[in-house]
XYZ file of C-alpha atoms in Angstrom:
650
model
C 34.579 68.323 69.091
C 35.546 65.823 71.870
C 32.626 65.049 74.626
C 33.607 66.360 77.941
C 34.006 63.425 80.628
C 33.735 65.713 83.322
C 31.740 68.960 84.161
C 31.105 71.158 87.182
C 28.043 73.026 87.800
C 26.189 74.474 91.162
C 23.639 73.181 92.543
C 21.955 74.509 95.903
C 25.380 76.528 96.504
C 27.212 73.269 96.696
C 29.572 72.634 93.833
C 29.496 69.162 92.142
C 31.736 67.834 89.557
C 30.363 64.739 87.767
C 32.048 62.288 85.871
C 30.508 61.065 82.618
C 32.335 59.061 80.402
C 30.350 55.721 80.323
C 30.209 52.961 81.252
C 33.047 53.486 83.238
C 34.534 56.129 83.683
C 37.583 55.109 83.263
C 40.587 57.249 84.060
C 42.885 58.616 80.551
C 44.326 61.785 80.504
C 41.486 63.837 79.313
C 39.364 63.053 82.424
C 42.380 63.894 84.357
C 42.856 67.272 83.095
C 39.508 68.007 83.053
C 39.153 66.811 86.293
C 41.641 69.546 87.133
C 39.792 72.137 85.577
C 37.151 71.146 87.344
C 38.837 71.437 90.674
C 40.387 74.724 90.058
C 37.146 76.212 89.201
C 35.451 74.751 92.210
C 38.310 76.713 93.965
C 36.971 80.477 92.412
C 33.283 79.602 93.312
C 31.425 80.896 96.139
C 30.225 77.327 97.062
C 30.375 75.633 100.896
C 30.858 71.912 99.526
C 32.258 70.193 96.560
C 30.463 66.923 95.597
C 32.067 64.351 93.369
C 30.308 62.209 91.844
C 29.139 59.925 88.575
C 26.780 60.029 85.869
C 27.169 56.307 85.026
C 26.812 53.021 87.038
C 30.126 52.998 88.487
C 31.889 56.098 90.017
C 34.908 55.577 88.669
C 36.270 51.951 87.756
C 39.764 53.177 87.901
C 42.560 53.665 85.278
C 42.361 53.397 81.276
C 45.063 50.237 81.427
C 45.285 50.932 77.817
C 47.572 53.939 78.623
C 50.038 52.238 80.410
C 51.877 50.699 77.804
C 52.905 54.383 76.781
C 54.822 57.264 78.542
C 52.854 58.899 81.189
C 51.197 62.439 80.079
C 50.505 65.355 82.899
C 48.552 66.171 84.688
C 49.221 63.132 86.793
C 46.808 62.081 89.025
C 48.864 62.442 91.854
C 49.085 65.552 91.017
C 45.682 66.235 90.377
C 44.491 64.462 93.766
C 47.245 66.494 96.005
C 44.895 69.414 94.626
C 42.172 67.632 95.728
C 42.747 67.074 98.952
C 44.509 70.453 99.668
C 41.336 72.251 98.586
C 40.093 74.634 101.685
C 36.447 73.463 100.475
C 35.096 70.698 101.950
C 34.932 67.585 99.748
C 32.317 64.963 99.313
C 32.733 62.053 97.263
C 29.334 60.087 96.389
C 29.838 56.419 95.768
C 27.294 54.078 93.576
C 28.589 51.244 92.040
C 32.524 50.446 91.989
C 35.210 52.818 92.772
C 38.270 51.382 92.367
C 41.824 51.944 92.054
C 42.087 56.194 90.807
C 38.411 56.264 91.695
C 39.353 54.663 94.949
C 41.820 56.977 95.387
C 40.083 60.277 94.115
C 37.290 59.076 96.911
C 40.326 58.336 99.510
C 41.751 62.557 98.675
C 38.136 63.797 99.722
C 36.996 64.737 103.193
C 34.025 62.260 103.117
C 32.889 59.821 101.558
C 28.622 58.811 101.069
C 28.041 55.589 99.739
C 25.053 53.744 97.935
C 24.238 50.552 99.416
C 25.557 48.447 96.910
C 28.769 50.379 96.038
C 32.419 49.074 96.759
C 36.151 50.248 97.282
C 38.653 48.593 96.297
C 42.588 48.891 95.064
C 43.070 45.764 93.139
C 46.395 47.378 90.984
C 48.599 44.320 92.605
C 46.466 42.003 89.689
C 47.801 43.888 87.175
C 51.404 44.186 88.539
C 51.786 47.675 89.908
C 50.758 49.306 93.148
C 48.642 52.413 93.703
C 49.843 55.715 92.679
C 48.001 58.643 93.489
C 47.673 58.058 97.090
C 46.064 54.623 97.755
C 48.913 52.962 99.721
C 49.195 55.976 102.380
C 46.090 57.505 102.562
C 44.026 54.177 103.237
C 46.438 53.303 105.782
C 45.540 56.901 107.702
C 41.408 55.991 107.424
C 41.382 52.671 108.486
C 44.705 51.827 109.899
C 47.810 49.146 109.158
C 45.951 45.962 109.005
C 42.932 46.398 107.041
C 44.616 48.658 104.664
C 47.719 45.030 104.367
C 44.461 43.453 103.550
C 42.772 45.223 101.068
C 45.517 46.572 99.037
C 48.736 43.443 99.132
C 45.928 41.176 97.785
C 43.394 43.716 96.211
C 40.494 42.677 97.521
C 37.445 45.201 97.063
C 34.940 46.143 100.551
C 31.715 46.276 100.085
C 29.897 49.303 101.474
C 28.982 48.127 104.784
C 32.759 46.599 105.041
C 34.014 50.004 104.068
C 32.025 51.976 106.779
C 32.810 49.234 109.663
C 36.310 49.621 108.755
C 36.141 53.218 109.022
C 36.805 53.620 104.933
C 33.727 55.720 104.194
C 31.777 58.571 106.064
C 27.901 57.108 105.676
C 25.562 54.752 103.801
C 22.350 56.307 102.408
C 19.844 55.217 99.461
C 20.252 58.517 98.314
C 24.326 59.292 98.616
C 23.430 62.551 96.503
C 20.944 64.092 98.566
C 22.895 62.874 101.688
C 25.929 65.122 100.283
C 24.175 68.089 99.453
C 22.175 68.469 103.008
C 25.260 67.527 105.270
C 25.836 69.619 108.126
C 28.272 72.013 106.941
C 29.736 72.587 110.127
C 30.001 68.860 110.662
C 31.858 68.655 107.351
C 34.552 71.752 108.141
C 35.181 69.450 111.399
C 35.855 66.415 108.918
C 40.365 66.652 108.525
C 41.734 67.285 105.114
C 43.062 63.860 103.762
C 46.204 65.547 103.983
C 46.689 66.268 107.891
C 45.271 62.556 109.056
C 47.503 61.347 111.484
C 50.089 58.900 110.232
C 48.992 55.085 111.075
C 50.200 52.756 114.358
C 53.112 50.607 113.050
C 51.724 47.075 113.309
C 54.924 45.039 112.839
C 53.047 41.575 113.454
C 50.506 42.491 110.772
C 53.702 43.351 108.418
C 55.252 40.123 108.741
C 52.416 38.101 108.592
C 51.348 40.385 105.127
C 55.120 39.145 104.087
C 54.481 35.753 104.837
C 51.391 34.997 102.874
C 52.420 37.225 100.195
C 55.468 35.005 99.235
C 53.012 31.733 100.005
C 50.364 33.711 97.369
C 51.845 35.115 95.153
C 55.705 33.487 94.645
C 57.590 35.503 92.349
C 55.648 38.630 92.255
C 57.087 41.881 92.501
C 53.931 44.126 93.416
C 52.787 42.925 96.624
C 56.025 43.064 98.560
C 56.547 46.648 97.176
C 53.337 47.402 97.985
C 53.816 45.980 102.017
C 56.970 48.337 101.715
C 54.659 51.565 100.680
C 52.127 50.472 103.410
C 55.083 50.330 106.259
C 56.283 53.919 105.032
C 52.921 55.552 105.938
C 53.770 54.982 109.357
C 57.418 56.162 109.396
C 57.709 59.099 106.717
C 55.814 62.178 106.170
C 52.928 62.165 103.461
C 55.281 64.175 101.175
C 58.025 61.889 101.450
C 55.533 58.342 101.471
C 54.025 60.071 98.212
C 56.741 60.435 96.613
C 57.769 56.832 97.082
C 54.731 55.536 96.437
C 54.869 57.093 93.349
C 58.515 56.353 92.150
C 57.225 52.507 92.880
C 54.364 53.351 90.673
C 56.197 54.578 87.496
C 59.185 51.581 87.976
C 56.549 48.665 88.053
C 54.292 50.405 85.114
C 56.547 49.361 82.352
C 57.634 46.237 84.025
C 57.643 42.981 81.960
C 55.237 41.402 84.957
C 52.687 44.441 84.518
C 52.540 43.833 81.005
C 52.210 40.289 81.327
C 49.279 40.864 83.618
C 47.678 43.031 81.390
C 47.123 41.035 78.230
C 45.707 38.201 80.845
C 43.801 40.865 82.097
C 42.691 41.730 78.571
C 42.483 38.148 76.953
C 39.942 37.499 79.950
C 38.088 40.480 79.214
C 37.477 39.499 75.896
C 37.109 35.786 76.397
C 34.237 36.838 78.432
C 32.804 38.849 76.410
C 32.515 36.351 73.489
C 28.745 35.904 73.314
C 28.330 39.181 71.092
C 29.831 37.107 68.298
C 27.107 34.453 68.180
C 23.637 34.845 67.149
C 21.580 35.284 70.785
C 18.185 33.739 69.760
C 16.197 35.103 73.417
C 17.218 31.651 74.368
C 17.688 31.948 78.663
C 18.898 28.741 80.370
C 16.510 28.373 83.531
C 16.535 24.511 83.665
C 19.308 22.016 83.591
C 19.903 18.377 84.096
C 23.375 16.566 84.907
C 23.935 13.256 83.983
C 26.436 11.712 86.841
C 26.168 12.931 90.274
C 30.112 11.623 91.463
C 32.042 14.150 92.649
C 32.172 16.101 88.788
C 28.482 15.702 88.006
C 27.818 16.890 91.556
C 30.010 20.327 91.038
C 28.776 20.812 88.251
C 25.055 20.998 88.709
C 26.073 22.785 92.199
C 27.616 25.150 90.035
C 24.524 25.498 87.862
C 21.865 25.603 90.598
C 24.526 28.722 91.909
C 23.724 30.564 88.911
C 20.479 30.479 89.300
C 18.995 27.039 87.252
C 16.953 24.489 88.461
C 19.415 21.242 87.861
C 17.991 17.686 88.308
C 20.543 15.141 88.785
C 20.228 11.419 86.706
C 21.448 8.306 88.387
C 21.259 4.801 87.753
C 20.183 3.647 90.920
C 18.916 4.733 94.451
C 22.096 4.071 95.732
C 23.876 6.268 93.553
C 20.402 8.867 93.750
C 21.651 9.263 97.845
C 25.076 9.559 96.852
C 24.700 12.147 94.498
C 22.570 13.996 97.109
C 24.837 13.666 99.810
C 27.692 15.051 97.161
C 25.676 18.108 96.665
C 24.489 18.991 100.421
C 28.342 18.392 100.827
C 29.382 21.013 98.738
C 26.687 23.726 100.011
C 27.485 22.657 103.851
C 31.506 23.618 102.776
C 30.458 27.134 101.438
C 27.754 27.953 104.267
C 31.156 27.033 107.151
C 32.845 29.085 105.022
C 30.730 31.999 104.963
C 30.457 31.910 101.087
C 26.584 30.952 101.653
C 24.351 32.690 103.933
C 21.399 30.443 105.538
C 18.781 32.046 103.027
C 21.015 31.563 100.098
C 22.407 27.890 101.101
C 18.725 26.878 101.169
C 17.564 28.404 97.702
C 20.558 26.572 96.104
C 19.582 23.200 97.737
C 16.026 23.979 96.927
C 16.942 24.362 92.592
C 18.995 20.850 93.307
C 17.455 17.527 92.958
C 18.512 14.061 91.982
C 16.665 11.356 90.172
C 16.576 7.839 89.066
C 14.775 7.442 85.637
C 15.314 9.739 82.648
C 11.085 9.457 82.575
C 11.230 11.891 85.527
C 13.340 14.264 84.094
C 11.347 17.975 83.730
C 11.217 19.874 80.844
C 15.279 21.155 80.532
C 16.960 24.353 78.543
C 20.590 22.178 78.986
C 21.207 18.920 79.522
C 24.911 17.777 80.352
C 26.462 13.806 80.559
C 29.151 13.902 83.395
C 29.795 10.497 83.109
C 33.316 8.538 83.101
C 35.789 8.672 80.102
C 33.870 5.791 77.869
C 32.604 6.468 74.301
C 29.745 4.067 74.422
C 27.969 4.888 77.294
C 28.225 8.623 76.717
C 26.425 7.719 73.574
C 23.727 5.795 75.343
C 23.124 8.752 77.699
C 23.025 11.496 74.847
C 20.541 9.049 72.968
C 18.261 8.727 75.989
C 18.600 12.423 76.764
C 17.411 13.438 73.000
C 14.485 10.764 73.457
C 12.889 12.853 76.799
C 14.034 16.412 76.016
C 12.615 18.853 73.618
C 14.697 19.771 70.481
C 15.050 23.405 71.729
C 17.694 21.968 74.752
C 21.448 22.321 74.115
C 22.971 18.887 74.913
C 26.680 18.709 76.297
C 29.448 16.267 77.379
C 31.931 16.638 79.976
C 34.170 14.900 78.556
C 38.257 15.330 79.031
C 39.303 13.842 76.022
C 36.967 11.813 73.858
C 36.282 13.110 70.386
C 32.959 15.092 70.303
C 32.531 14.709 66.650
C 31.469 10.955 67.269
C 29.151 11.557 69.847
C 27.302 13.638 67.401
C 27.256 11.667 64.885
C 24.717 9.592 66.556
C 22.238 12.562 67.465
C 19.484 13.756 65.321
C 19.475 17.273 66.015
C 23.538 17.460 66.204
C 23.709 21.208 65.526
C 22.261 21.585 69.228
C 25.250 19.384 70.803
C 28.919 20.914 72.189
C 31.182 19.950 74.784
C 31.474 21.628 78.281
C 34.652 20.790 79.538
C 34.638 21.928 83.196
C 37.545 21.473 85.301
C 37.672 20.119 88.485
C 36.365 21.490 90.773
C 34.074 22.335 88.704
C 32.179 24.752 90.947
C 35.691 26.745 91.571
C 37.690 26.883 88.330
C 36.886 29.440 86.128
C 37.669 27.539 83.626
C 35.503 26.353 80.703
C 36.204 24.549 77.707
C 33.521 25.073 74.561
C 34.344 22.415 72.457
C 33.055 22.887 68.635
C 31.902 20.175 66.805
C 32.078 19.911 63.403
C 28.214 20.678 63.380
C 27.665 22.331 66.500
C 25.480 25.975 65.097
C 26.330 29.582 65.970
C 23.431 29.564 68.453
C 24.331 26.700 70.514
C 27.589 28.302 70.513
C 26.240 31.889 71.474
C 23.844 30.001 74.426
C 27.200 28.275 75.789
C 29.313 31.863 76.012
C 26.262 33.546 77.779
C 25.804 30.397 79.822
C 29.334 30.951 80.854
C 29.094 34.491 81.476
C 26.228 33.482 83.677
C 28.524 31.035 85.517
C 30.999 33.740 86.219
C 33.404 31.515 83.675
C 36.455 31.972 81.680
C 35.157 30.458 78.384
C 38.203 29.437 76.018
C 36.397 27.847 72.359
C 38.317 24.697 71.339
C 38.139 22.246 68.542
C 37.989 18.743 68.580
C 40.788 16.589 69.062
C 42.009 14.197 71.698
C 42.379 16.720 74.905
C 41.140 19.489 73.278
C 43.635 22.326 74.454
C 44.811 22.253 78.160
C 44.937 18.200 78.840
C 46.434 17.503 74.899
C 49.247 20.009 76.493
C 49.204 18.606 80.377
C 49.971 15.486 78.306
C 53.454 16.614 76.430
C 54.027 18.175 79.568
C 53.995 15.126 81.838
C 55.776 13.309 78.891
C 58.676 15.574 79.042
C 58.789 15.237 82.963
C 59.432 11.756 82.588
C 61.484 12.105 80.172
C 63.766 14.732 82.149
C 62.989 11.993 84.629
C 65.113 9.381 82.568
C 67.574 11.591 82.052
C 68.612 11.562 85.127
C 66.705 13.870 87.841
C 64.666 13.307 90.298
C 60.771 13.964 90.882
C 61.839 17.035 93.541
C 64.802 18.301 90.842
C 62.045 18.426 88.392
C 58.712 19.643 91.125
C 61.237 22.424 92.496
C 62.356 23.937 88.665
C 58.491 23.923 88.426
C 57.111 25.669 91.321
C 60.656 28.077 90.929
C 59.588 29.119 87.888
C 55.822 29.793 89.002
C 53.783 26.667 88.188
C 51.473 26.022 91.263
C 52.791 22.895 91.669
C 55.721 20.340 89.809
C 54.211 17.761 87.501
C 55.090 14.677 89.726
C 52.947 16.218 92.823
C 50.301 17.116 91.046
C 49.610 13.530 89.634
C 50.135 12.052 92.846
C 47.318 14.723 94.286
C 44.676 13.675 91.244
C 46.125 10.190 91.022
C 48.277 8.446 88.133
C 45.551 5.916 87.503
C 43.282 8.753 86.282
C 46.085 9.696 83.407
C 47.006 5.823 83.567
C 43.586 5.290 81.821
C 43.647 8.125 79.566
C 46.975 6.967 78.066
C 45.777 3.333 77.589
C 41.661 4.116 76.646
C 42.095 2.436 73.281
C 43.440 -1.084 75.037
C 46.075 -1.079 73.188
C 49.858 -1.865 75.116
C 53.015 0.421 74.397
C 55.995 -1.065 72.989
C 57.679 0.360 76.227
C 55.910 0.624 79.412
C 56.737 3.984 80.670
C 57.504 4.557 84.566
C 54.355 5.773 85.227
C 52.872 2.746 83.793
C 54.913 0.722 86.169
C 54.171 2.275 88.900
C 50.499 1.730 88.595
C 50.292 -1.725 86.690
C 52.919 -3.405 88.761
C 53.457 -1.659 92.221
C 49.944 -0.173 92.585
C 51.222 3.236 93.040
C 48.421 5.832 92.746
C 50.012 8.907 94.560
C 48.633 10.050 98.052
C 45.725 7.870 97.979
C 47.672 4.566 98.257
C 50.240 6.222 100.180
C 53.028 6.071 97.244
C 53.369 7.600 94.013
C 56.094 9.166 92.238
C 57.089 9.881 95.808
C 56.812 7.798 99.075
C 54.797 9.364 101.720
C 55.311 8.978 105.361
C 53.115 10.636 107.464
C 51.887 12.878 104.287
C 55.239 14.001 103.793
C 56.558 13.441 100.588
C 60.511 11.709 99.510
C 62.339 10.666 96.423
C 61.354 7.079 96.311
C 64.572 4.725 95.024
C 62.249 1.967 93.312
C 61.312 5.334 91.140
C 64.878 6.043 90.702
C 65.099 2.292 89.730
C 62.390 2.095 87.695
C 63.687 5.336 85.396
C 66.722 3.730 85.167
C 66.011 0.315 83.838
C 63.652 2.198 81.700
C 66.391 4.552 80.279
C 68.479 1.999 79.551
C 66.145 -0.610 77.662
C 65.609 2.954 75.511
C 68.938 3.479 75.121
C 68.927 7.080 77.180
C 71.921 8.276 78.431
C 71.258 9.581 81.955
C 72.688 12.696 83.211
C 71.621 15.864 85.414
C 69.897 19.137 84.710
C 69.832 22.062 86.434
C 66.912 23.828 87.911
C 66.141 26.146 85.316
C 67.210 24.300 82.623
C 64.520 21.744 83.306
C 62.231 24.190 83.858
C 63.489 25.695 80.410
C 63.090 21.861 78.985
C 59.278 21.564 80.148
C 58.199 24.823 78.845
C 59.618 24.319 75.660
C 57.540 21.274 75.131
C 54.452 22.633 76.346
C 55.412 25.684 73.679
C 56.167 23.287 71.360
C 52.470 21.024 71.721
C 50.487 24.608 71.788
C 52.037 25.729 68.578
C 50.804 22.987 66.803
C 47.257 23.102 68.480
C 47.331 26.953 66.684
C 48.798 25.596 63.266
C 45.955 22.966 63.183
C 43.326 25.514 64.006
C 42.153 23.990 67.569
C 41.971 27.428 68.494
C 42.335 30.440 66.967
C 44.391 32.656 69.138
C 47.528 32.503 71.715
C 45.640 34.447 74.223
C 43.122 31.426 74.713
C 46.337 29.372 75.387
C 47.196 31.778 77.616
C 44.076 31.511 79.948
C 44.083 27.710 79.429
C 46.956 26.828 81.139
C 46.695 29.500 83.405
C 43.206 29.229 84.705
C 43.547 25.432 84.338
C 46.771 24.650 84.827
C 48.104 27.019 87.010
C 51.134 28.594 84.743
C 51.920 31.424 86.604
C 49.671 34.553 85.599
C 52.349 37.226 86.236
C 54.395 35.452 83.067
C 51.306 36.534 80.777
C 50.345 32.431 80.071
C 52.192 30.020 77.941
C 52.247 31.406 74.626
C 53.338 35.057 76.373
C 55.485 34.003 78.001
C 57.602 32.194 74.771
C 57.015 34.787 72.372
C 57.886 37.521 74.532
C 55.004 39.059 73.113
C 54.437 43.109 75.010
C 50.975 43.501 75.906
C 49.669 46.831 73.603
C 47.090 49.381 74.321
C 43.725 48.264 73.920
């Protein structure tokens, strides 16, 4: 017999309906219908309130995304939450932990709303592609007006409780959200309007355009916000009926949308790259100590990011010099979040508190993780890890930063090799989610299992790689720059080929981006061995002979003036005399063919990273160059994106 998800029962003449289908609560059709039940038998009981609330952690997390890659099966929840909020009994919904999207909007169709401290509202459907459907996009907009509800729902954003109760969202905050519900005033709570006669909201036309505006700067190419600003506008022009209705045609057209169901396997492949520690032995190892090797701008984000989660992080450097720098790099980056209200005072000064930097690997504490953040050079990465294994105990996971060096040589000089991986971070590495676990040949199961948790910890997006030279995302950034230049010699220009880019989604064209990171950093990458190409490319050029670096020397594969960025012609002439010492017949592309071109040989490199068993599966790919990289999530990542592969239920 199936487990009911959701039961009704009376309890001092107030009627409650609880949800219970752990740890989530997520919305499928059996909690809708028996959700309905629930409702309708509220409606035949004597009872002066009806309570919803949750058995689990969360009151309801929001919709089973599993479902939405088939048909849609009544009762709707629309339907069920027009029920709802039509009911003559006044309604209660008690909030601990998350409610959001349906359980957003099942709170939104009640007449009040209690809330734990620590719960939070939210309509986040935009990250998956679709906008809300049973109610969200007209019935927030009645509670707490045009603006906040632009806010919260175009780039779904959650509120925390107190944000939710400023804003006019929920009805109270109590430590006890139950007991709140069931002693309410009733006459206070037949005063409260049914969700269904709230006054339609002021039309805030500034607030509209300016929700237009940073939607196409935010989100370029995606099809759910703007429809969503559309849904928000009718709530102040169109009767509830009529908004609904709209709201959810908009719903059901964007469901089986090929953006939707890109979003969903990222938002799967994330769930699951995050979940990745189950699959390694645990061993009750806990990281509470950490050192960083380097305290530049890297090492310095790095053990910021650390001392974040929670570690104590000591900071080596090679002289006092260096020891101030790598302070002032760290105070740096907690002064930026405490301006930006990402810090409070308490919390800025905790974090500075687990961060210090030293001068001598003999002062170095006892560590659980030790990580070189060094630059790209194989020798004195294998000094560091040397002197690190000489201080530290053997029960401390070692780790390199490195980009692209191979990891399998670096341990072959440790004793204890089984305890050594790479952590590639990306820069900044206190921002990107993004975390590279590269495998040695000997790295064990446990150091792997410590790394995923570590990364959970972090609030990560761990991807496991194999070794070779870039591991997954730079061994791809690197065909991908190739084939820009080569596009490039063929005949367009650094804007034909940055505008194909950002049209199709990328964050930004290939040519920018190096000029923004600099094109001696790839410059030395290409040439680490010492040893020349048979033909200099144009980016070689550029920085052996002209001293080009991009925005930092104010020229690159563009000439700035005044920041602004132009086709350069000694570029131009440079790809030309290049083309035609490699016999290259120049001609121009169009937009999306170029665009077409690039992909293709990012496709191309990634397929044989999966033949050779870098990784094991597309999906990592996928959040690679996405989280990385910034491919354009709504496309589903790289590999999605070529196969055409349809996200499934999970």
């Amino acid at each position: 017999m199936t487990r009911p998800k959701v039961r009704f029962d009376v309890r001092d003449g107030a009627g409650v309906i609880t949800f219970d289908a752990p740890p989530l609560n997520l919305i499928d059709r059996q909690l809708r219908a028996e959700l309905l039940d629930c409702i309708m038998v509220a409606a035949d009981h004597a009872v002066d309130r009806l309570i919803l609330r949750s058995a689990c952690r969360v009151f309801v997390a929001g919709a089973d995304a599993g479902e939405f890659s088939k048909p849609p099966e009544a009762p709707h929840l629309n339907d069920v939450l027009w029920r709802l909020a039509e009911l003559s009994i006044p309604t209660i919904a008690v909030l601990e932990g998350g409610a959001l999207g349906g359980g957003c909007e099942i709170a939104l169709a009640c007449r009040a709303r209690i809330a734990g401290p620590k719960a939070q509202l939210g309509l986040p459907e935009v990250k998956l592609g679709l906008v809300p459907g049973a109610g969200g996009t007209q019935r927030l907009p009645r509670l707490v007006g045009m603006p906040l509800a632009l806010d919260v729902i175009v780039s779904g954003r959650t509120l925390t409780a107190r944000q939710a109760l400023e804003a006019g969202a929920i009805t109270a905050i109590s430590d006890s959200p139950l007991d709140e519900a069931l002693h309410m005033s009733l006459t206070g709570l037949q005063a409260l309007a049914c969700p269904n006669d709230l006054a339609a909201p002021a039309h805030a036309y500034r607030d509209l355009e300016q929700a237009r505006a940073a939607s196409k700067r935010r989100t370029p190419g995606q099809i759910a916000p703007s429809l969503a600003i559309q849904l928000i506008e009718a709530s102040a022009r169109l009767p509830l009926t009529a908004a609904l209705s709209q709201e959810r045609a908009a719903f059901l057209s964007l469901r089986q949308s090929p953006q939707a169901s890109a979003l969903r396997h990222v938002f799967f492949a994330e769930r699951a790259a995050q979940a990745q520690a189950r699959n390694y032995p645990d061993g009750g190892r806990a990281f509470k100590t950490a050192c960083v090797v380097g305290g530049g701008n890297m090492g310095a984000s790095i053990a910021y990011a650390l001392a974040t989660a929670g570690l104590a992080v000591q900071i080596v450097e090679r002289d006092e010099a260096s020891r101030a720098q790598a302070q002032a790099n760290c105070e740096a980056l907690i002064s930026a979040a405490r301006s930006r209200g990402l810090l409070t005072e308490d919390k800025a000064k905790a974090i500075s508190a687990r961060l210090g930097c030293i001068t001598s690997y003999d002062q170095l504490a006892q560590a659980d993780l030790a990580i070189e953040a060094v630059f790209e050079n194989m020798q004195i990465k294998k000094d560091i890890l040397s002197k690190l294994e000489a201080v530290l105990p053997e029960t401390c996971i070692l780790a390199t930063n490195t980009s692209y060096l191979d990891v399998n040589e670096m341990a072959a000089g440790l004793r204890h090799p089984g305890r050594f991986l790479g952590l590639h971070f990306f820069s900044p590495a206190h921002i990107m989610k993004l975390l590279e676990v590269i495998r040695a040949d000997a790295t064990s199961e446990a150091t792997l299992g410590a790394a995923f948790r570590l990364a959970k910890a972090m609030h990560k997006i761990p991807v496991l790689s194999g070794v070779c030279e870039g591991f997954i995302g730079n061994r791809i950034l690197k065909r991908y720059r190739e084939a820009a230049e080569m596009a490039l010699l063929q005949g367009s220009t650094p804007t034909q080929i940055d505008q194909a880019m950002r049209g199709f989604g990328m964050a930004m064209g290939p040519f920018e981006a190096q000029d923004m990171s600099g094109l001696d950093i790839a410059h030395a990458n290409r040439h680490r061995d010492g040893q020349d190409q048979v033909l200099r490319t144009v980016a070689d050029l550029l920085v052996e002979d002209h001293n080009r670096l991009g925005r930092k020397t104010g020229a690159g594969w563009y000439d700035y003036t005044g920041g602004q960025a132009s086709n350069s012609s000694l570029v131009t002439q440079l790809a030309t005399e290049v083309a035609q010492k490699a016999g290259i017949v120049r001609r121009n592309l169009a937009n999306p063919e170029l665009a077409e071109v690039l992909v293709e040989a990012m496709a191309s490199e990634a397929k044989k990273i999966l033949n050779e068993g870098i990784t094991q599966k597309p999906e990592d790919i996928d959040l690679v160059m996405i989280h990385g990289y910034g491919f354009p999530r709504w496309r589903g990542g790289l590999m999605f994106h070529h196969t055409g592969k349809t996200a499934g239920a999970k």
